[in-house]
Structure formats: C-alpha cells, structure tokens
Amino acid sequence: MGGVSIEKLIDERRKEQNILEIQDQLQLEERLIYAKRTTRVTKGGKRFSFSALVIVGDRRGFVGFGLGKAREVPIAIAKAIEDGKKHIIRVPIVEGTVPHDVIGHYGPTMIKVMPARRGTGIVAGGAAKPIFELAGYTDVLTKILGSTNPNNVVRAVFDALLKLTTLEEEAKLRGISEEELRKRYKLYARV
C-alpha cells in the first residue's frame, strides 16, 4: 500500500461516486465480524472496553466497514454501524461475480479475488465472506495469504474492491469493444 490509508482511498472513491447523495436511500444490512474485550489495569482495578467490527451493505453493489469502541458492547456495535455507513463504496458486479482478478494488500495480509462460474458460491474464509455477501456477489473465489487478523483481512478486501474496474473502463483501457470483452468474459466465467 505504500503508507496510504484505506480510509483515505475510500473517501476519495465516495467523492467520485457521489455516494453522499444516495446514501439515505440505501436499505442496509449489518453483519458483526467480531466484538472483543480489552482490559486496562488501573490502581482502582480493571477497566473493560469493547471494540466491534461491522460490515454494512445492501446486497446490490454497496458495501462498507466500520470499527467502534465503547465501554459497553451495544454502544460499540452502534458506533461501528455508524462508522460503516461513512465508509460505503459502490463495487462493480458482472453477472454475480467480480469483473476481473485483483489482489488486495493491507499490512501483512494479501488477498487474491477471482471471478467464478455461476453456481460456485462465495469461496472465502473468515472476515472476507460477509463482505462479498453484503456487497451482492453470488460467485467469487478468494485466497488469503499472510495474516488472517479480521481487521487486516477486511482492509485488504476493501483494497482489492477499490482496484476493481467496470467492464466499460476495462474495455476502454484495452482498446476493444465492450461486447467483445463481455464475450471473452463469458468464456472465462461461464453463466
């Protein structure tokens, strides 16, 4: 990643896609990845704090993640959901899968995301599966390499999703028509 935070990249993408205007109309679902307890030992005893990681999405191409911290679990989850709504991005979906192979990095975690044929399902482990489900993908292959810490996996998946391009952009980049690219795509990921 070279030191650029995922949050900055997400903010730039949100401005490009004008998500602030349509964010209120989205019917979002939430999925809790984890809620963990941390302890701070003070002179008077132990103080507990909770952190929660949540994925939000509408299953139609919009997905985001949020982290919340508080002294109680329900408040931490509510903060995480609010944070997740601030990090929603639009992702391209082509016939239920990703448009092309992409690799996402974050810290020690690397994830490879590949298109899959119809009927494959979402082959993803740990914290990656709910992201693809709530984004609206039905068939995706993934492989996580390195650390499987949920925080790092979520950010690596979002790094990969930010690198995805639509079929129109890919066709323009390659210098071929969109129909030709779609025909090649159907050979690769059969419908």
N, CA and C of each residue as an Amber inpcrd file, in Angstrom:
protein
   573
   0.8090000  -1.2000000   0.0000000   0.0000000   0.0000000   0.0000000
   0.8460000   1.2550000   0.0000000   2.0420000   1.1870000   0.5490000
   2.9150000   2.3400000   0.4810000   2.5240000   3.4640000   1.4180000
   1.8550000   3.1800000   2.5080000   1.5670000   4.1840000   3.5090000
   0.2530000   4.9340000   3.3480000  -0.4700000   4.7440000   2.2270000
  -1.7530000   5.4220000   2.0520000  -2.8200000   4.6150000   2.7960000
  -3.5990000   5.2720000   3.6330000  -4.5880000   4.5290000   4.4130000
  -5.7970000   4.1840000   3.5530000  -6.4080000   3.0410000   3.8730000
  -7.6070000   2.5900000   3.1690000  -8.7260000   3.6150000   3.3230000
  -8.8170000   4.2230000   4.5140000  -9.8710000   5.1960000   4.7600000
  -9.7860000   6.3850000   3.7850000  -8.5650000   6.8480000   3.4880000
  -8.3950000   7.9540000   2.5360000  -8.8280000   7.5400000   1.1330000
  -8.4470000   6.3130000   0.7320000  -8.8370000   5.8260000  -0.5870000
 -10.3490000   5.6940000  -0.6960000 -10.9870000   5.2210000   0.3800000
 -12.4430000   5.0810000   0.3900000 -13.1000000   6.4530000   0.2900000
 -12.5810000   7.4450000   1.0270000 -13.1480000   8.7950000   0.9700000
 -13.0520000   9.3750000  -0.4420000 -11.9120000   9.1520000  -1.1190000
 -11.7580000   9.6420000  -2.4870000 -12.7660000   8.9760000  -3.4230000
 -12.9350000   7.6430000  -3.2550000 -13.8760000   6.9100000  -4.1070000
 -15.3120000   7.3650000  -3.8540000 -15.6540000   7.6360000  -2.5890000
 -17.0020000   8.1040000  -2.2510000 -17.2960000   9.4440000  -2.9210000
 -16.2880000  10.3300000  -2.9800000 -16.4780000  11.6250000  -3.6430000
 -16.6790000  11.4390000  -5.1450000 -15.9030000  10.5140000  -5.7580000
 -16.0380000  10.2330000  -7.1890000 -17.4320000   9.7090000  -7.5060000
 -17.9370000   8.8120000  -6.6540000 -19.2020000   8.1250000  -6.9190000
 -20.4260000   8.8740000  -6.3940000 -20.2350000  10.0290000  -5.7370000
 -21.3360000  10.8230000  -5.1750000 -22.2460000   9.9930000  -4.2770000
 -21.6500000   9.2300000  -3.3790000 -22.4270000   8.3350000  -2.5200000
 -23.1760000   9.1010000  -1.4410000 -22.6860000  10.2710000  -1.0420000
 -23.3800000  11.0460000  -0.0060000 -24.8140000  11.3800000  -0.4100000
 -25.0520000  11.5980000  -1.7030000 -26.3780000  11.9590000  -2.1710000
 -27.3670000  10.8010000  -2.0960000 -26.9040000   9.5670000  -2.3570000
 -27.8150000   8.4230000  -2.4040000 -27.7570000   7.5550000  -1.1530000
 -26.9030000   7.9110000  -0.2090000 -26.6890000   7.0740000   0.9760000
 -27.9650000   6.8840000   1.8000000 -28.8100000   7.9050000   1.8770000
 -30.0290000   7.8170000   2.6910000 -31.0540000   6.8530000   2.0990000
 -31.0060000   6.6260000   0.7910000 -31.9900000   5.7540000   0.1430000
 -31.6170000   4.2800000   0.2060000 -30.3980000   3.9520000   0.6240000
 -29.9540000   2.5560000   0.6570000 -30.6070000   1.8150000   1.8200000
 -31.0160000   0.5710000   1.5540000 -31.5590000  -0.2870000   2.6090000
 -30.4340000  -1.2170000   3.0530000 -29.7370000  -0.8160000   4.1110000
 -28.5130000  -1.5060000   4.5170000 -28.7770000  -2.6210000   5.5210000
 -27.9920000  -3.6940000   5.3750000 -27.9490000  -4.7760000   6.3540000
 -26.6120000  -4.6800000   7.0690000 -26.5610000  -5.1710000   8.3090000
 -25.3010000  -5.1630000   9.0570000 -24.9180000  -6.5930000   9.4070000
 -23.6230000  -6.8490000   9.4580000 -23.1230000  -8.1500000   9.8970000
 -21.9400000  -7.9030000  10.8260000 -22.0250000  -8.4410000  12.0440000
 -20.9670000  -8.2780000  13.0410000 -19.8510000  -9.2820000  12.7520000
 -18.6340000  -8.7990000  12.5860000 -17.4840000  -9.6830000  12.3730000
 -16.9470000 -10.1400000  13.7230000 -16.7270000  -9.2070000  14.6230000
 -16.3110000  -9.5770000  15.9750000 -16.6350000  -8.4520000  16.9450000
 -16.7510000  -8.8320000  18.2160000 -16.8280000  -7.8690000  19.3130000
 -15.8680000  -8.4020000  20.3670000 -14.7950000  -7.6930000  20.6190000
 -13.7940000  -8.2080000  21.5530000 -13.6010000  -7.2650000  22.7320000
 -13.1370000  -7.8470000  23.8390000 -12.9570000  -7.0880000  25.0600000
 -11.4730000  -6.8270000  25.2890000 -11.1540000  -5.6200000  25.6720000
  -9.7900000  -5.2880000  26.0740000  -9.8420000  -4.7960000  27.5180000
  -8.7670000  -5.0160000  28.2460000  -8.7300000  -4.6690000  29.6700000
  -7.5990000  -3.7050000  29.9480000  -7.8960000  -2.6510000  30.7020000
  -6.8780000  -1.7060000  31.1430000  -6.8240000  -1.8080000  32.6670000
  -5.6460000  -2.1230000  33.1820000  -5.4890000  -2.2720000  34.6330000
  -5.0630000  -0.9300000  35.2170000  -5.8480000  -0.4440000  36.1670000
  -5.5500000   0.8190000  36.8370000  -5.3690000   0.5570000  38.3300000
  -5.0440000   1.6070000  39.0560000  -4.8480000   1.4800000  40.5030000
  -6.1310000   0.9850000  41.1800000  -7.2790000   1.4060000  40.6650000
  -8.5500000   1.0380000  41.2750000  -9.1010000  -0.3020000  40.8170000
  -8.4560000  -0.9670000  39.8710000  -8.9550000  -2.2550000  39.3820000
  -8.8590000  -2.3330000  37.8620000  -9.6740000  -3.2220000  37.3010000
  -9.6350000  -3.4350000  35.8580000 -10.7590000  -2.6460000  35.1860000
 -10.4290000  -2.0040000  34.0730000 -11.4430000  -1.2970000  33.2760000
 -11.5900000  -2.0420000  31.9570000 -12.8090000  -2.4120000  31.6310000
 -13.0690000  -3.1410000  30.3980000 -13.5520000  -2.1920000  29.3070000
 -13.1130000  -2.4730000  28.1010000 -13.5340000  -1.7170000  26.9340000
 -13.8070000  -2.7180000  25.8230000 -14.7370000  -2.3960000  24.9390000
 -15.1050000  -3.3190000  23.8690000 -14.9210000  -2.6470000  22.5170000
 -14.4790000  -3.4540000  21.5430000 -14.3960000  -2.9500000  20.1690000
 -15.1750000  -3.9020000  19.2710000 -15.8010000  -3.3600000  18.2470000
 -16.6180000  -4.1580000  17.3310000 -16.2850000  -3.7890000  15.8930000
 -16.2230000  -4.8020000  15.0330000 -16.0080000  -4.6100000  13.5950000
 -17.2660000  -5.0720000  12.8760000 -17.8460000  -4.1990000  12.0600000
 -19.1320000  -4.4680000  11.4110000 -19.0200000  -4.2010000   9.9160000
 -19.6920000  -5.0440000   9.1200000 -19.8000000  -4.8390000   7.6780000
 -21.2300000  -4.3960000   7.3920000 -21.4140000  -3.3540000   6.5770000
 -22.7460000  -2.9160000   6.1600000 -22.8240000  -2.9810000   4.6400000
 -23.9910000  -3.3820000   4.1200000 -24.1680000  -3.4730000   2.6770000
 -25.6230000  -3.6320000   2.3190000 -25.9440000  -3.4310000   1.0280000
 -27.3370000  -3.5430000   0.5950000 -27.5590000  -4.7120000  -0.3590000
 -26.5430000  -5.5360000  -0.6020000 -26.5940000  -6.7010000  -1.5000000
 -26.8670000  -6.3070000  -2.9590000 -26.6430000  -5.0240000  -3.2980000
 -26.8360000  -4.5730000  -4.6700000 -25.6750000  -3.7160000  -5.1460000
 -24.4900000  -3.9350000  -4.5870000 -23.3150000  -3.2160000  -5.0650000
 -22.7630000  -2.1770000  -4.1160000 -23.3650000  -1.9810000  -2.9610000
 -22.8580000  -1.0220000  -1.9870000 -22.4250000  -1.7630000  -0.7300000
 -21.2000000  -1.4870000  -0.2630000 -20.6770000  -2.1760000   0.9230000
 -19.7000000  -1.2500000   1.6470000 -19.6240000  -1.4130000   2.9670000
 -18.7090000  -0.6120000   3.7800000 -18.3640000  -1.3430000   5.0670000
 -17.3640000  -0.8490000   5.7910000 -16.9990000  -1.4590000   7.0680000
 -16.7950000  -0.3680000   8.0940000 -16.9830000  -0.7380000   9.3670000
 -16.8170000   0.2380000  10.4350000 -16.2820000  -0.3990000  11.6980000
 -15.5250000   0.3810000  12.4560000 -14.9670000  -0.0660000  13.7300000
 -15.4810000   0.8690000  14.8070000 -15.9870000   0.2890000  15.9060000
 -16.4920000   1.0960000  17.0030000 -15.9200000   0.6400000  18.3240000
 -15.6460000   1.5820000  19.2060000 -15.1040000   1.2600000  20.5340000
 -15.9340000   1.9720000  21.5840000 -16.2360000   1.2430000  22.6810000
 -17.0090000   1.8360000  23.7710000 -16.8400000   0.9830000  25.0270000
 -17.4140000   1.4650000  26.1380000 -17.3410000   0.7400000  27.4070000
 -18.3530000  -0.3990000  27.4700000 -19.3460000  -0.4080000  26.5550000
 -20.3460000  -1.4650000  26.5190000 -20.4950000  -1.9740000  25.0890000
 -20.8470000  -3.2730000  24.9520000 -20.9120000  -3.9060000  23.6350000
 -21.9580000  -3.2710000  22.7130000 -23.2140000  -3.0580000  23.1450000
 -24.2090000  -2.4960000  22.2080000 -23.8250000  -1.1150000  21.6850000
 -23.1910000  -0.3120000  22.5390000 -22.7710000   1.0220000  22.0970000
 -21.6340000   0.9030000  21.0790000 -20.7120000  -0.0370000  21.3170000
 -19.6060000  -0.2560000  20.3740000 -20.1360000  -0.7030000  19.0160000
 -21.1400000  -1.5920000  19.0180000 -21.7210000  -2.0650000  17.7570000
 -22.4340000  -0.9210000  17.0400000 -23.1840000  -0.1040000  17.7860000
 -23.8790000   1.0380000  17.1710000 -22.8780000   2.0210000  16.5560000
 -21.7790000   2.2800000  17.2580000 -20.7430000   3.1750000  16.7120000
 -20.1250000   2.5770000  15.4490000 -19.9120000   1.2530000  15.4570000
 -19.3240000   0.5870000  14.2930000 -20.2550000   0.6880000  13.0880000
 -21.5630000   0.5430000  13.3070000 -22.5280000   0.6510000  12.2050000
 -22.5080000   2.0660000  11.6300000 -22.4800000   3.0710000  12.4960000
 -22.4170000   4.4650000  12.0210000 -21.1270000   4.7110000  11.2340000
 -20.0060000   4.1590000  11.7300000 -18.7280000   4.3020000  11.0240000
 -18.7800000   3.5890000   9.6780000 -19.4380000   2.4280000   9.6480000
 -19.5760000   1.6690000   8.4040000 -20.3460000   2.4310000   7.3460000
 -21.3750000   3.1720000   7.7660000 -22.1590000   3.9640000   6.8170000
 -21.3290000   5.0930000   6.2130000 -20.2810000   5.5260000   6.9250000
 -19.3960000   6.5730000   6.4110000 -18.3510000   6.0260000   5.4410000
 -18.2120000   4.6970000   5.3880000 -17.2000000   4.0840000   4.5250000
 -17.8110000   3.2350000   3.4090000 -19.0350000   3.5350000   2.9960000
 -19.6840000   2.7470000   1.9420000 -19.1250000   3.1410000   0.5760000
 -18.8500000   2.1140000  -0.2390000 -18.4180000   2.3380000  -1.6230000
 -19.2970000   1.5050000  -2.5500000 -19.3190000   1.8660000  -3.8340000
 -20.0280000   1.0840000  -4.8530000 -19.0120000   0.1750000  -5.5290000
 -19.3610000  -1.1180000  -5.6920000 -18.4540000  -2.0690000  -6.3320000
 -19.1070000  -2.6200000  -7.6040000 -18.3150000  -2.9000000  -8.6430000
 -18.8880000  -3.4290000  -9.8830000 -19.2140000  -4.9230000  -9.7500000
 -20.4150000  -5.3060000 -10.1890000 -20.8330000  -6.7110000 -10.1920000
 -21.1960000  -7.0680000 -11.6240000 -20.5770000  -8.1270000 -12.1570000
 -20.8700000  -8.5900000 -13.5060000 -21.3870000 -10.0160000 -13.4040000
 -22.6940000 -10.1860000 -13.6240000 -23.3410000 -11.4930000 -13.5720000
 -23.0260000 -12.2380000 -12.2780000 -23.0470000 -11.5200000 -11.1720000
 -22.8980000 -12.1330000  -9.8540000 -21.4730000 -12.3040000  -9.3670000
 -20.4900000 -11.9020000 -10.1560000 -19.0970000 -12.0780000  -9.7390000
 -18.2930000 -10.8100000 -10.0080000 -16.9990000 -10.8570000  -9.6680000
 -16.1310000  -9.6980000  -9.8920000 -15.7360000  -9.6300000 -11.3690000
 -15.4780000  -8.4380000 -11.9180000 -15.1600000  -8.3190000 -13.3370000
 -13.8240000  -8.9410000 -13.7530000 -12.8420000  -8.9590000 -12.8370000
 -11.5260000  -9.4810000 -13.2000000 -10.7610000  -9.8410000 -11.9210000
  -9.6340000 -10.5670000 -12.0970000  -8.7700000 -10.9020000 -10.9570000
  -8.1990000  -9.6250000 -10.3560000  -8.0340000  -9.6270000  -9.0450000
  -7.4430000  -8.4650000  -8.3810000  -6.7970000  -8.9380000  -7.0800000
  -5.7170000  -8.2620000  -6.6820000  -5.0150000  -8.5880000  -5.4450000
  -5.0590000  -7.3790000  -4.5320000  -5.4530000  -7.6040000  -3.2710000
  -5.5060000  -6.5360000  -2.2850000  -4.4930000  -6.7820000  -1.1840000
  -3.8560000  -5.7110000  -0.7190000  -2.8570000  -5.8020000   0.3450000
  -3.2570000  -4.8850000   1.4860000  -2.9600000  -5.3190000   2.6860000
  -3.0160000  -4.4090000   3.8300000  -2.1050000  -4.9910000   4.9020000
  -1.0420000  -4.2820000   5.2200000  -0.0970000  -4.7760000   6.2210000
   0.4360000  -6.1440000   5.8150000   0.3660000  -7.1310000   6.7250000
   0.8850000  -8.4640000   6.4070000  -0.1110000  -9.3500000   5.6710000
  -1.2720000  -8.8210000   5.3300000  -2.3270000  -9.6220000   4.7030000
  -2.4110000  -9.3310000   3.2110000  -2.5560000 -10.4080000   2.4210000
  -2.7760000 -10.2820000   0.9890000  -3.9530000 -11.1700000   0.6280000
  -4.8610000 -10.6730000  -0.1950000  -5.9920000 -11.4870000  -0.6400000
  -6.0940000 -11.4170000  -2.1550000  -6.2710000 -12.5750000  -2.7730000
  -6.4740000 -12.6440000  -4.2180000  -7.9490000 -12.9340000  -4.4500000
  -8.6070000 -12.0990000  -5.2520000 -10.0300000 -12.2230000  -5.5430000
 -10.1630000 -12.5450000  -7.0280000 -10.9040000 -13.6290000  -7.3420000
 -11.0280000 -14.0920000  -8.7250000 -12.4940000 -14.2970000  -9.0980000
 -12.8640000 -14.0770000 -10.3710000 -14.2310000 -14.3650000 -10.8130000
 -14.4870000 -15.8720000 -10.7550000 -15.7500000 -16.2480000 -10.5810000
 -16.1050000 -17.6630000 -10.5310000 -17.3220000 -17.9170000 -11.4100000
 -17.4730000 -19.1630000 -11.8250000 -18.6240000 -19.5400000 -12.6400000
 -19.8910000 -19.5290000 -11.8040000 -21.0160000 -19.3710000 -12.4720000
 -22.2970000 -19.3660000 -11.7830000 -22.4970000 -20.7040000 -11.0750000
 -22.9270000 -20.6490000  -9.8230000 -23.1520000 -21.8610000  -9.0370000
 -22.0080000 -22.2010000  -8.1110000 -20.8950000 -21.4880000  -8.2200000
 -19.7370000 -21.7590000  -7.3730000 -19.9950000 -21.3340000  -5.9380000
 -20.6640000 -20.2170000  -5.7640000 -20.8700000 -19.6620000  -4.4240000
 -19.7040000 -18.7700000  -4.0460000 -19.7300000 -18.2970000  -2.8060000
 -18.6570000 -17.4330000  -2.3150000 -17.6660000 -18.2960000  -1.5590000
 -16.5000000 -18.4970000  -2.1590000 -15.4510000 -19.2910000  -1.5310000
 -14.4820000 -18.3050000  -0.8950000 -14.7490000 -17.9910000   0.3720000
 -13.9330000 -17.0240000   1.0960000 -13.9580000 -17.4040000   2.5650000
 -12.8680000 -17.1430000   3.2440000 -12.7790000 -17.5250000   4.6450000
 -12.8110000 -16.3360000   5.5730000 -13.1630000 -16.6130000   6.8120000
 -13.0850000 -15.6260000   7.8780000 -13.8960000 -14.3750000   7.6310000
 -13.2530000 -13.2310000   7.7570000 -13.9360000 -11.9430000   7.6630000
 -14.2330000 -11.5400000   6.2260000 -13.7020000 -12.2570000   5.2310000
 -13.8920000 -11.8610000   3.8300000 -15.2850000 -12.2350000   3.3130000
 -15.8380000 -13.3560000   3.7590000 -17.1150000 -13.8400000   3.2110000
 -18.2710000 -12.8680000   3.4050000 -18.4800000 -12.3150000   4.6140000
 -19.6040000 -11.3740000   4.7710000 -19.4940000 -10.1320000   3.8890000
 -18.2840000  -9.7080000   3.5660000 -18.1130000  -8.5280000   2.7040000
 -18.6950000  -8.8160000   1.3210000 -18.3420000  -9.9760000   0.7550000
 -18.8330000 -10.3180000  -0.5790000 -20.3370000 -10.5840000  -0.5710000
 -20.8500000 -11.2010000   0.5100000 -22.2890000 -11.4550000   0.6070000
 -23.0730000 -10.1470000   0.6520000 -22.6470000  -9.2170000   1.5190000
 -23.3770000  -7.9530000   1.6670000 -23.1530000  -7.0050000   0.4910000
 -22.0810000  -7.2240000  -0.2840000 -21.8710000  -6.4140000  -1.4900000
 -22.8130000  -6.8480000  -2.6060000 -23.2550000  -8.1110000  -2.5750000
 -24.1730000  -8.5870000  -3.6010000 -23.5760000  -9.6090000  -4.5430000
 -22.3490000 -10.0380000  -4.2880000 -21.7370000 -11.0710000  -5.1290000
 -22.3390000 -12.4320000  -4.7770000 -22.5130000 -13.2890000  -5.8040000
 -23.0130000 -14.6400000  -5.5620000 -21.9500000 -15.6990000  -5.8300000
 -20.9690000 -15.3870000  -6.6850000 -19.9300000 -16.3560000  -7.0420000
 -18.5730000 -15.6600000  -7.0670000 -17.7190000 -15.9810000  -6.1100000
 -16.3840000 -15.3770000  -6.0210000 -15.4240000 -16.4070000  -5.4340000
 -14.2050000 -16.4440000  -5.9570000 -13.1360000 -17.2630000  -5.3790000
 -12.1120000 -16.3280000  -4.7330000 -11.6390000 -16.6810000  -3.5320000
 -10.6220000 -15.8660000  -2.8710000  -9.5830000 -16.7570000  -2.2200000
  -8.4160000 -16.1830000  -1.9960000  -7.3650000 -16.8560000  -1.2330000
  -6.6660000 -15.8110000  -0.3860000  -6.6470000 -16.0380000   0.9330000
  -5.9770000 -15.1260000   1.8570000  -4.5770000 -15.6690000   2.1380000
  -3.5780000 -14.8000000   1.9980000  -2.1990000 -15.1700000   2.3000000
  -1.6700000 -14.2330000   3.3750000  -0.8860000 -14.7530000   4.2930000
  -0.3450000 -13.9330000   5.3710000  -1.2580000 -13.9560000   6.5800000
  -1.3380000 -12.8320000   7.2520000  -2.1210000 -12.7230000   8.4860000
  -3.6170000 -12.8710000   8.2070000  -4.3290000 -13.5550000   9.1080000
  -5.7810000 -13.6960000   8.9820000  -6.5120000 -12.8850000  10.0560000
  -5.8350000 -11.8920000  10.6170000  -6.4530000 -10.9850000  11.5670000
  -7.6470000 -10.3010000  10.8780000  -8.8600000 -10.3450000  11.4910000
 -10.0390000  -9.7940000  10.8160000  -9.9000000  -8.3340000  10.3800000
  -9.2640000  -7.4910000  11.1930000  -9.0690000  -6.0900000  10.8100000
  -8.2750000  -5.9770000   9.5150000  -7.1750000  -6.7250000   9.4320000
  -6.3240000  -6.6670000   8.2430000  -7.0070000  -7.2840000   7.0310000
  -7.7450000  -8.3800000   7.2360000  -8.4310000  -9.0410000   6.1180000
  -9.4820000  -8.1080000   5.5220000 -10.2750000  -7.4630000   6.3730000
 -11.3130000  -6.5470000   5.8880000 -10.6920000  -5.4170000   5.0750000
  -9.6210000  -4.8320000   5.5720000  -8.9900000  -3.7290000   4.8480000
  -8.3220000  -4.2070000   3.5610000  -7.7690000  -5.4230000   3.5510000
  -7.1800000  -5.9740000   2.3220000  -8.2670000  -6.2270000   1.2720000
  -9.4290000  -6.7300000   1.7020000 -10.5380000  -6.9520000   0.7670000
 -11.0020000  -5.6230000   0.1890000 -11.1080000  -4.5880000   1.0210000
 -11.5280000  -3.2850000   0.5050000 -10.4710000  -2.6930000  -0.4220000
  -9.1900000  -2.9760000  -0.1660000  -8.1460000  -2.5400000  -1.0880000
  -8.3510000  -3.2030000  -2.4480000  -8.6900000  -4.5030000  -2.4370000
  -8.9540000  -5.2170000  -3.6890000 -10.1970000  -4.6610000  -4.3800000
 -11.2710000  -4.4160000  -3.6130000 -12.5020000  -3.9010000  -4.2080000
 -12.2990000  -2.5130000  -4.8200000 -11.4300000  -1.7020000  -4.2060000
 -11.1460000  -0.3670000  -4.7450000 -10.3800000  -0.4430000  -6.0670000
  -9.6660000  -1.5500000  -6.2980000  -8.9080000  -1.7090000  -7.5460000
  -9.7600000  -2.2450000  -8.6920000 -10.9870000  -2.7180000  -8.3920000
 -11.8410000  -3.2590000  -9.4490000 -12.2960000  -2.1550000 -10.3840000
 -12.3760000  -2.4930000 -11.6850000 -12.8820000  -1.5480000 -12.6750000
 -14.1090000  -2.1470000 -13.3510000 -14.9650000  -1.3050000 -13.8930000
 -16.1540000  -1.7840000 -14.5940000 -15.7540000  -2.3090000 -15.9740000
 -16.6690000  -3.0200000 -16.6180000 -16.3800000  -3.5440000 -17.9540000
 -16.1210000  -2.4200000 -18.9570000 -16.8510000  -1.3030000 -18.8190000
 -16.6620000  -0.1750000 -19.7500000 -15.2420000   0.3880000 -19.6180000
 -14.7870000   0.5850000 -18.3640000 -13.4410000   1.1180000 -18.1360000
 -12.3780000   0.1430000 -18.6310000 -12.5920000  -1.1600000 -18.3910000
 -11.6260000  -2.1810000 -18.8170000 -11.5520000  -2.2420000 -20.3490000
 -12.6920000  -2.1620000 -21.0310000 -12.7110000  -2.1970000 -22.4960000
 -11.9870000  -0.9840000 -23.0760000 -12.2120000   0.1860000 -22.4800000
 -11.5390000   1.4010000 -22.9430000 -10.0330000   1.2860000 -22.7300000
  -9.6240000   0.6930000 -21.5850000  -8.2100000   0.5300000 -21.2610000
  -7.5230000  -0.4190000 -22.2450000  -8.2140000  -1.5010000 -22.6270000
  -7.6410000  -2.4860000 -23.5450000  -7.8020000  -2.0970000 -25.0090000
  -8.6750000  -1.1490000 -25.2840000  -8.8680000  -0.7110000 -26.6700000
  -9.7350000  -1.6360000 -27.4950000 -10.6610000  -2.3510000 -26.8560000
 -11.5990000  -3.2230000 -27.5710000 -13.0140000  -2.8300000 -27.1880000
 -13.9820000  -3.3570000 -27.9260000 -15.3740000  -3.0050000 -27.6310000
 -15.8500000  -3.7400000 -26.3780000 -16.8780000  -3.1740000 -25.7640000
 -17.4250000  -3.7790000 -24.5460000 -18.0690000  -5.1390000 -24.8460000
 -18.6930000  -5.2720000 -26.0310000 -19.3260000  -6.5470000 -26.4110000
 -18.2750000  -7.6500000 -26.5460000 -17.1200000  -7.3130000 -27.1590000
 -16.0340000  -8.2890000 -27.3180000 -15.5130000  -8.7280000 -25.9550000
 -15.3490000  -7.7810000 -25.0560000 -14.8700000  -8.1040000 -23.7100000
 -15.8830000  -8.9720000 -22.9700000 -17.1730000  -8.6600000 -23.1250000
 -18.2240000  -9.4490000 -22.4730000 -18.2420000 -10.8780000 -23.0180000
 -17.9890000 -11.0140000 -24.3600000 -17.9500000 -12.3420000 -24.9650000
 -16.7680000 -13.1470000 -24.4120000 -15.5990000 -12.5020000 -24.3020000
 -14.4290000 -13.1610000 -23.7120000 -14.6850000 -13.5290000 -22.2640000
 -15.3810000 -12.6310000 -21.5550000 -15.6760000 -12.8570000 -20.1380000
 -16.5620000 -14.0850000 -19.9640000 -17.5540000 -14.2490000 -20.8720000
 -18.4590000 -15.4000000 -20.7610000 -17.7270000 -16.7030000 -21.0030000
 -16.6600000 -16.6840000 -21.8110000 -15.8530000 -17.8900000 -21.9980000
 -15.1310000 -18.2530000 -20.7050000 -14.6860000 -17.2160000 -19.9780000
 -13.8940000 -17.4370000 -18.7680000 -14.7620000 -17.8310000 -17.5760000
 -15.7720000 -17.0340000 -17.2940000 -16.6580000 -17.3140000 -16.1690000
 -18.0160000 -17.6760000 -16.7340000 -18.2450000 -18.9410000 -16.9850000
 -19.4630000 -19.3900000 -17.6630000 -20.7030000 -19.0690000 -16.8560000
 -21.7310000 -18.7010000 -17.5860000 -23.0030000 -18.3360000 -16.9550000
 -23.9030000 -19.5540000 -16.9060000
